[in-house]
PDB file of C-alpha atoms in Angstrom:
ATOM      1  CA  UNK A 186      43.535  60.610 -28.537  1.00 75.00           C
ATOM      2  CA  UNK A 187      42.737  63.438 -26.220  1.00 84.00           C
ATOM      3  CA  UNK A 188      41.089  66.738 -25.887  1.00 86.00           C
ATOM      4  CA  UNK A 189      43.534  69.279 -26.681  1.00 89.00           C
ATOM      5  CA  UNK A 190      43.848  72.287 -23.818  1.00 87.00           C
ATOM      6  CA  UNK A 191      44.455  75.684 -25.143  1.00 87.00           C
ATOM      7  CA  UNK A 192      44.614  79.677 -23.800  1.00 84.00           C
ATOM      8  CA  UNK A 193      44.719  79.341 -20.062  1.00 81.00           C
ATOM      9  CA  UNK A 194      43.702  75.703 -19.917  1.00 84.00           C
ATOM     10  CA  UNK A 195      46.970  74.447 -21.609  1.00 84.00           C
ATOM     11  CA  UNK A 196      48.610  74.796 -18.121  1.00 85.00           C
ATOM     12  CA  UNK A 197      46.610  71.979 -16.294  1.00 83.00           C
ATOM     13  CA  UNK A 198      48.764  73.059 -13.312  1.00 83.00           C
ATOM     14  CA  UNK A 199      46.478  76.587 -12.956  1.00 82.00           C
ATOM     15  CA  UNK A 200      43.011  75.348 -13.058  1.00 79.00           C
ATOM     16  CA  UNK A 201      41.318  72.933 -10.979  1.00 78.00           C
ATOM     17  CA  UNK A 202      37.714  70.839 -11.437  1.00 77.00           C
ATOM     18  CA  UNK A 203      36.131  72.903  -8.761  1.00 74.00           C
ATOM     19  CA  UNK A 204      33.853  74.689 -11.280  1.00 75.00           C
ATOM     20  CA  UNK A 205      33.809  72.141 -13.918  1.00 85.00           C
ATOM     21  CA  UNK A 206      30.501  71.571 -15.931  1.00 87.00           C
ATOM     22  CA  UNK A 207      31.366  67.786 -15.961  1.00 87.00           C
ATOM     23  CA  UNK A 208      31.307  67.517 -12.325  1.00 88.00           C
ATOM     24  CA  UNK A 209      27.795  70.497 -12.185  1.00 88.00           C
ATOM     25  CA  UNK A 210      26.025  68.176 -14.000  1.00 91.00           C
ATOM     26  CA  UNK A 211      27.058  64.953 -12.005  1.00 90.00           C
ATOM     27  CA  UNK A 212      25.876  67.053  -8.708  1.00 90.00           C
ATOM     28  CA  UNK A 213      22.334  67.851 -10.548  1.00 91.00           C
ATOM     29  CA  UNK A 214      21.790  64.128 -11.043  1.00 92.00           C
ATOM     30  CA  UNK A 215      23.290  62.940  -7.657  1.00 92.00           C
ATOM     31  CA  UNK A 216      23.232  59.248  -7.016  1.00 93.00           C
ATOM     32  CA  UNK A 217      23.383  56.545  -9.914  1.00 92.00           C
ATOM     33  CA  UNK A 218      19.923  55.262  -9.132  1.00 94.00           C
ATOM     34  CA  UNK A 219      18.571  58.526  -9.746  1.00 96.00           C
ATOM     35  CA  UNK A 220      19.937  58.886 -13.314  1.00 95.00           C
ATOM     36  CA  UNK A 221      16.899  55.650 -13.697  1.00 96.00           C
ATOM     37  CA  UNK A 222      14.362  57.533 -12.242  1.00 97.00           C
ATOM     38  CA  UNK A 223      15.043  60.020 -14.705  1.00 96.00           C
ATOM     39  CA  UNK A 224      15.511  57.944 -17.306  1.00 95.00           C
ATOM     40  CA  UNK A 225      11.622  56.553 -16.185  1.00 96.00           C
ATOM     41  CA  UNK A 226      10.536  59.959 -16.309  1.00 97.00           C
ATOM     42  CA  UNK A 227      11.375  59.721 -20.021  1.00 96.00           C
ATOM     43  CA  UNK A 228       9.373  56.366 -20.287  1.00 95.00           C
ATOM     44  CA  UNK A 229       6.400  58.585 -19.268  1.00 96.00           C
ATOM     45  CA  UNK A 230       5.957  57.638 -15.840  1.00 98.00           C
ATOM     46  CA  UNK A 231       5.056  60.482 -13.662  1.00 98.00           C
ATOM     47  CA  UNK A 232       3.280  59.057 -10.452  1.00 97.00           C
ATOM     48  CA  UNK A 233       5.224  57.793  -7.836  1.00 97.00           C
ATOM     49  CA  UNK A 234       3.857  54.450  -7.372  1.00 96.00           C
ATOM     50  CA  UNK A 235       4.829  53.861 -10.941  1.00 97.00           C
ATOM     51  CA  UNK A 236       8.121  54.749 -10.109  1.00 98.00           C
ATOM     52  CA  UNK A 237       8.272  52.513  -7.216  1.00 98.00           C
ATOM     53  CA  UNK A 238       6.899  49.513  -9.380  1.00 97.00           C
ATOM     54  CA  UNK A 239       8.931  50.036 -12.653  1.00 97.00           C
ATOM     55  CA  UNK A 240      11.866  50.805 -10.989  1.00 97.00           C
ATOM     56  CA  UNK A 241      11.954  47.851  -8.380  1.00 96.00           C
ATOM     57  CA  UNK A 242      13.275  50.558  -5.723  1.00 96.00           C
ATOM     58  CA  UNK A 243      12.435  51.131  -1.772  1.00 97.00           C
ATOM     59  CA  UNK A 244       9.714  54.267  -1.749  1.00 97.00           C
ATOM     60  CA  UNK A 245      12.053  55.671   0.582  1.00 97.00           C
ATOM     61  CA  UNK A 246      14.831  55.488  -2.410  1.00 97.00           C
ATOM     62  CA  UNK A 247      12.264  56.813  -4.671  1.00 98.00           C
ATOM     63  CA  UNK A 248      11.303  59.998  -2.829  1.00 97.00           C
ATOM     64  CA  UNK A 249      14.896  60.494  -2.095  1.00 97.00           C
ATOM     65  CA  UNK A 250      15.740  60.503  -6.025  1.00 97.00           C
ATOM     66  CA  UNK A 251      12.489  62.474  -6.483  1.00 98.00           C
ATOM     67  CA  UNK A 252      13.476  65.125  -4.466  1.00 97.00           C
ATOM     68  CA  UNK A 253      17.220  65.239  -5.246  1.00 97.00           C
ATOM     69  CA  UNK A 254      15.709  66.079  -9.041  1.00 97.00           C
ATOM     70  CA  UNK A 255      13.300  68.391  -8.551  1.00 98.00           C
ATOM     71  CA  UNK A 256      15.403  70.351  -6.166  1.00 97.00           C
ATOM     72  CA  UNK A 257      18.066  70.119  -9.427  1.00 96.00           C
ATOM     73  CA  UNK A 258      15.378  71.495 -11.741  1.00 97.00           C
ATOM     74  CA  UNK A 259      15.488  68.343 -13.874  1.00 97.00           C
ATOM     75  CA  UNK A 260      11.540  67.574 -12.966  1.00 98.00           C
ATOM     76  CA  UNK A 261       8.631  69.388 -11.751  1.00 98.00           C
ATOM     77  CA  UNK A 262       6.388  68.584  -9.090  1.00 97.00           C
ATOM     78  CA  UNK A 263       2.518  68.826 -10.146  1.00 97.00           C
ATOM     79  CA  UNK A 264      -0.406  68.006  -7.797  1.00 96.00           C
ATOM     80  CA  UNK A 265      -3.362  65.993  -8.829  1.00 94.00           C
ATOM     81  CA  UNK A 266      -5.988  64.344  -6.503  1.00 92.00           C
ATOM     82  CA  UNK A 267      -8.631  61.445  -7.254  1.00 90.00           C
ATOM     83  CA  UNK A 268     -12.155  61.511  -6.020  1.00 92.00           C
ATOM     84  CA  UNK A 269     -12.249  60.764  -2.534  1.00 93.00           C
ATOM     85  CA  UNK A 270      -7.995  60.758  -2.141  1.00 91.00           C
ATOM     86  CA  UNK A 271      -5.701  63.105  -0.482  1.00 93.00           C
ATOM     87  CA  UNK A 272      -3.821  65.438  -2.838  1.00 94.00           C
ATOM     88  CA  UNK A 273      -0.992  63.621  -4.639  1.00 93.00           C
ATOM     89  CA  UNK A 274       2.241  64.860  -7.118  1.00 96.00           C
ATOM     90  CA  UNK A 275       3.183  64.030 -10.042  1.00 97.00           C
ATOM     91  CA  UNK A 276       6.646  64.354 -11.807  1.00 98.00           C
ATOM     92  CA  UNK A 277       7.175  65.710 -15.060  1.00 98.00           C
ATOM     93  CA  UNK A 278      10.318  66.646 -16.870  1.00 98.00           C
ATOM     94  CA  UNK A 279      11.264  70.284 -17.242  1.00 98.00           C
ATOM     95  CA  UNK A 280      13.244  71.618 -20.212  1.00 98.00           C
ATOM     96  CA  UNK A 281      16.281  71.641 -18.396  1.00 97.00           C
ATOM     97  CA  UNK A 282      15.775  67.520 -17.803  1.00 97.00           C
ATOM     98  CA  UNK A 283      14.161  67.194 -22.037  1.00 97.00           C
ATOM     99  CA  UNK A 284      17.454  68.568 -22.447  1.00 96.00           C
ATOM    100  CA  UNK A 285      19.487  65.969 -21.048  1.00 95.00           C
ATOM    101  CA  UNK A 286      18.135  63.970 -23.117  1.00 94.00           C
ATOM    102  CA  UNK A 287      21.032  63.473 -25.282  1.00 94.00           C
ATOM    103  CA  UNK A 288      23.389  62.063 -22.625  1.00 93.00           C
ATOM    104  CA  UNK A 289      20.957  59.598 -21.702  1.00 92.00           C
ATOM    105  CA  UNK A 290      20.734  58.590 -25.488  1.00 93.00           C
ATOM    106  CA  UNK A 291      24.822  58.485 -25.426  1.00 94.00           C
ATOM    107  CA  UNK A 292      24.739  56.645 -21.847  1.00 92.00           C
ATOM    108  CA  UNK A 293      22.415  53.954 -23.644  1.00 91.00           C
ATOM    109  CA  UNK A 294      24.145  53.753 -26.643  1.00 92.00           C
ATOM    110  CA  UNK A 295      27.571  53.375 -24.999  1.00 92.00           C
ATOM    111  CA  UNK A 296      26.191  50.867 -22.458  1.00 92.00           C
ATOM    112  CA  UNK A 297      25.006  48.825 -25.590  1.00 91.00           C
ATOM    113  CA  UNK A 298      28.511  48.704 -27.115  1.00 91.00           C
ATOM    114  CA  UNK A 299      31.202  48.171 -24.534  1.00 93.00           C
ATOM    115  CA  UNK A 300      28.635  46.256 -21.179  1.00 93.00           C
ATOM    116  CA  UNK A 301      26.565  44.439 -23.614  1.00 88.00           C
ATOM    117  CA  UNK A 302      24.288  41.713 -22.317  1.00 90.00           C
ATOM    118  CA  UNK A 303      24.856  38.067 -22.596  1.00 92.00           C
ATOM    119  CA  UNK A 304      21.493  38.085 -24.541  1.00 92.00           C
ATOM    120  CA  UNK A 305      22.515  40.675 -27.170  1.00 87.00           C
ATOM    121  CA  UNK A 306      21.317  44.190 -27.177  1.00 87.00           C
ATOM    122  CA  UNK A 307      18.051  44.840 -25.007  1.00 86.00           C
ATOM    123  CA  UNK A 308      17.770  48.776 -26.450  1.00 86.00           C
ATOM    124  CA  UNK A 309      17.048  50.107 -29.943  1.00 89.00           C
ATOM    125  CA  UNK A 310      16.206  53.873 -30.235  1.00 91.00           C
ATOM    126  CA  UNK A 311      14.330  54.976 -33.510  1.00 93.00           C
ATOM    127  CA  UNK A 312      13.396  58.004 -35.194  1.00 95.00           C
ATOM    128  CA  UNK A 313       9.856  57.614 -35.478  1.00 94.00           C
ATOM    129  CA  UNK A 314       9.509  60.012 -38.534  1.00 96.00           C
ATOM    130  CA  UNK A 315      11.893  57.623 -40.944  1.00 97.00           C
ATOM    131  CA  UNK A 316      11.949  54.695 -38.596  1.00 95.00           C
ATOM    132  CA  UNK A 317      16.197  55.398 -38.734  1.00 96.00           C
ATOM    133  CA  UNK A 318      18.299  54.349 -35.571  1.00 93.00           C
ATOM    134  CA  UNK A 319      19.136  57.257 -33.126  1.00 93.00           C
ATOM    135  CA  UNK A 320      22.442  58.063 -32.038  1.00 92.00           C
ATOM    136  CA  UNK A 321      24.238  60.416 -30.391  1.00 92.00           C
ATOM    137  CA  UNK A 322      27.151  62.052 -31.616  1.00 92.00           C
ATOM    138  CA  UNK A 323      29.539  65.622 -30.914  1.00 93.00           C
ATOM    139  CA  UNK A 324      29.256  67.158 -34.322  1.00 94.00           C
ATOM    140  CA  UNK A 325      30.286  71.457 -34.691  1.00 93.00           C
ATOM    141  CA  UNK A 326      28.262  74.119 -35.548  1.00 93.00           C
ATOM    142  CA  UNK A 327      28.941  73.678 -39.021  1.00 94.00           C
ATOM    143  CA  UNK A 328      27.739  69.748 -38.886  1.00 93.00           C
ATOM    144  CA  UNK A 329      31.029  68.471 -38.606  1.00 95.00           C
ATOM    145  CA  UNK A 330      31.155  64.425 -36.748  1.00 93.00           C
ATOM    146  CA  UNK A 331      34.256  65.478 -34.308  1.00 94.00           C
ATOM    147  CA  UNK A 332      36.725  63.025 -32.825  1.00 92.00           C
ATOM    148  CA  UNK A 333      38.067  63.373 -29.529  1.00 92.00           C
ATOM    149  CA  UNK A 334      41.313  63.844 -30.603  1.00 93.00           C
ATOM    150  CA  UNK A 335      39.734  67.339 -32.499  1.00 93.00           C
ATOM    151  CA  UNK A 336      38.421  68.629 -29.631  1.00 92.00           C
ATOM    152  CA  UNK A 337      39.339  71.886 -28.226  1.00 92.00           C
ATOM    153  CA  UNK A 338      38.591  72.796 -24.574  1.00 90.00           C
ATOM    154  CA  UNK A 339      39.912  76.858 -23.694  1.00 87.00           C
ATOM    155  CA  UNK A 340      37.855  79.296 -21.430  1.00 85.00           C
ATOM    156  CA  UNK A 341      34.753  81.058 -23.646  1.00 85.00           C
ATOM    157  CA  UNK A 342      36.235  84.370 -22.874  1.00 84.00           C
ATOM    158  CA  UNK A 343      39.743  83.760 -24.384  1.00 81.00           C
ATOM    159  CA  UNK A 344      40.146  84.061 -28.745  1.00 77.00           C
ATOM    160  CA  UNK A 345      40.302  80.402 -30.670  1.00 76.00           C
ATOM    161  CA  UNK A 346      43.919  79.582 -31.289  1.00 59.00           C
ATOM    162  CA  UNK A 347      44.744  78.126 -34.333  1.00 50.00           C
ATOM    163  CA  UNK A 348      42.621  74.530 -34.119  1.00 44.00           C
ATOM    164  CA  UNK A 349      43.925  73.501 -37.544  1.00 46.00           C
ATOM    165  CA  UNK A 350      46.141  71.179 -36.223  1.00 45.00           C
ATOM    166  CA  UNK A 351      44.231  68.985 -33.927  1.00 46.00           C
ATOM    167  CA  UNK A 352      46.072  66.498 -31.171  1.00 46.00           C
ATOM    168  CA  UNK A 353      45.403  66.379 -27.819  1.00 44.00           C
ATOM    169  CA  UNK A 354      48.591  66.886 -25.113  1.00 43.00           C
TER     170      UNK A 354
END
């Protein structure tokens, strides 16, 4: 089961990764460790201390991450100061990192099934409107659930081929 390559793409020889979303959005989240500051961020922590603490991670680590994600765009940097302390930032998602959200839901769910712990599953995500469980899933426009092996990748600029007969190369 593979995604199927179509218009210019079939030729895997022409095209390189060089300007490949997968690899964009690996850049904007650089290092591992800062994929769990982010994910902290959507814990609600927004001081760095907190990160520091919940995380278990060097401050030095910690700013790094910081940094790497505001520079990205993925959180915004917010000054607040208590009585009698110097000025101080805290970090708060932007849309661009609520948006992300969805891979970190798949990156959760996925760790669940195939890395699970010796003690049985340590995460359960709920809807809290219908108490449901929450999963991620590549569905179409139309509401479709689509397998991998119905996936077609081709540049946005080129017309759909026919995609009625799915299978990848």
């Amino acid at each position: 089961m593979t995604i199927t390559l179509a218009g210019t793409f079939a030729d895997r020889s022409t095209w390189s990764m060089q300007n490949c979303p997968v690899a964009r959005t690996l850049s904007a989240l650089g290092p591992p460790s800062a994929v769990l500051v982010l994910s902290e961020a959507y814990f609600g922590t927004s001081r760095f201390g907190d990160f520091v603490r919940n995380l278990g991670m060097t401050e030095s680590a910690v700013t790094a991450r910081l940094q790497h994600l505001v520079k990205a765009g993925l959180l915004s940097r917010k000054p607040y100061r208590e009585p009698g302390q110097r000025t101080r930032y805290e970090y708060h998602l932007t849309q661009m990192g609520l948006d992300l959200a969805p891979t970190l839901v798949s990156l959760m769910e996925w760790g669940e099934r195939y890395l699970p712990h010796e003690e049985g599953p340590q995460v359960a995500l709920t809807h809290s409107g219908c108490g449901q469980a929450v999963t991620a899933q590549v569905r179409c426009a139309s509401g479709h659930d689509v397998p991998v092996n119905e996936i077609v990748m081709r540049p946005p600029w080129q017309a759909p081929e026919d995609d009625a007969s799915p299978g990848g190369l």
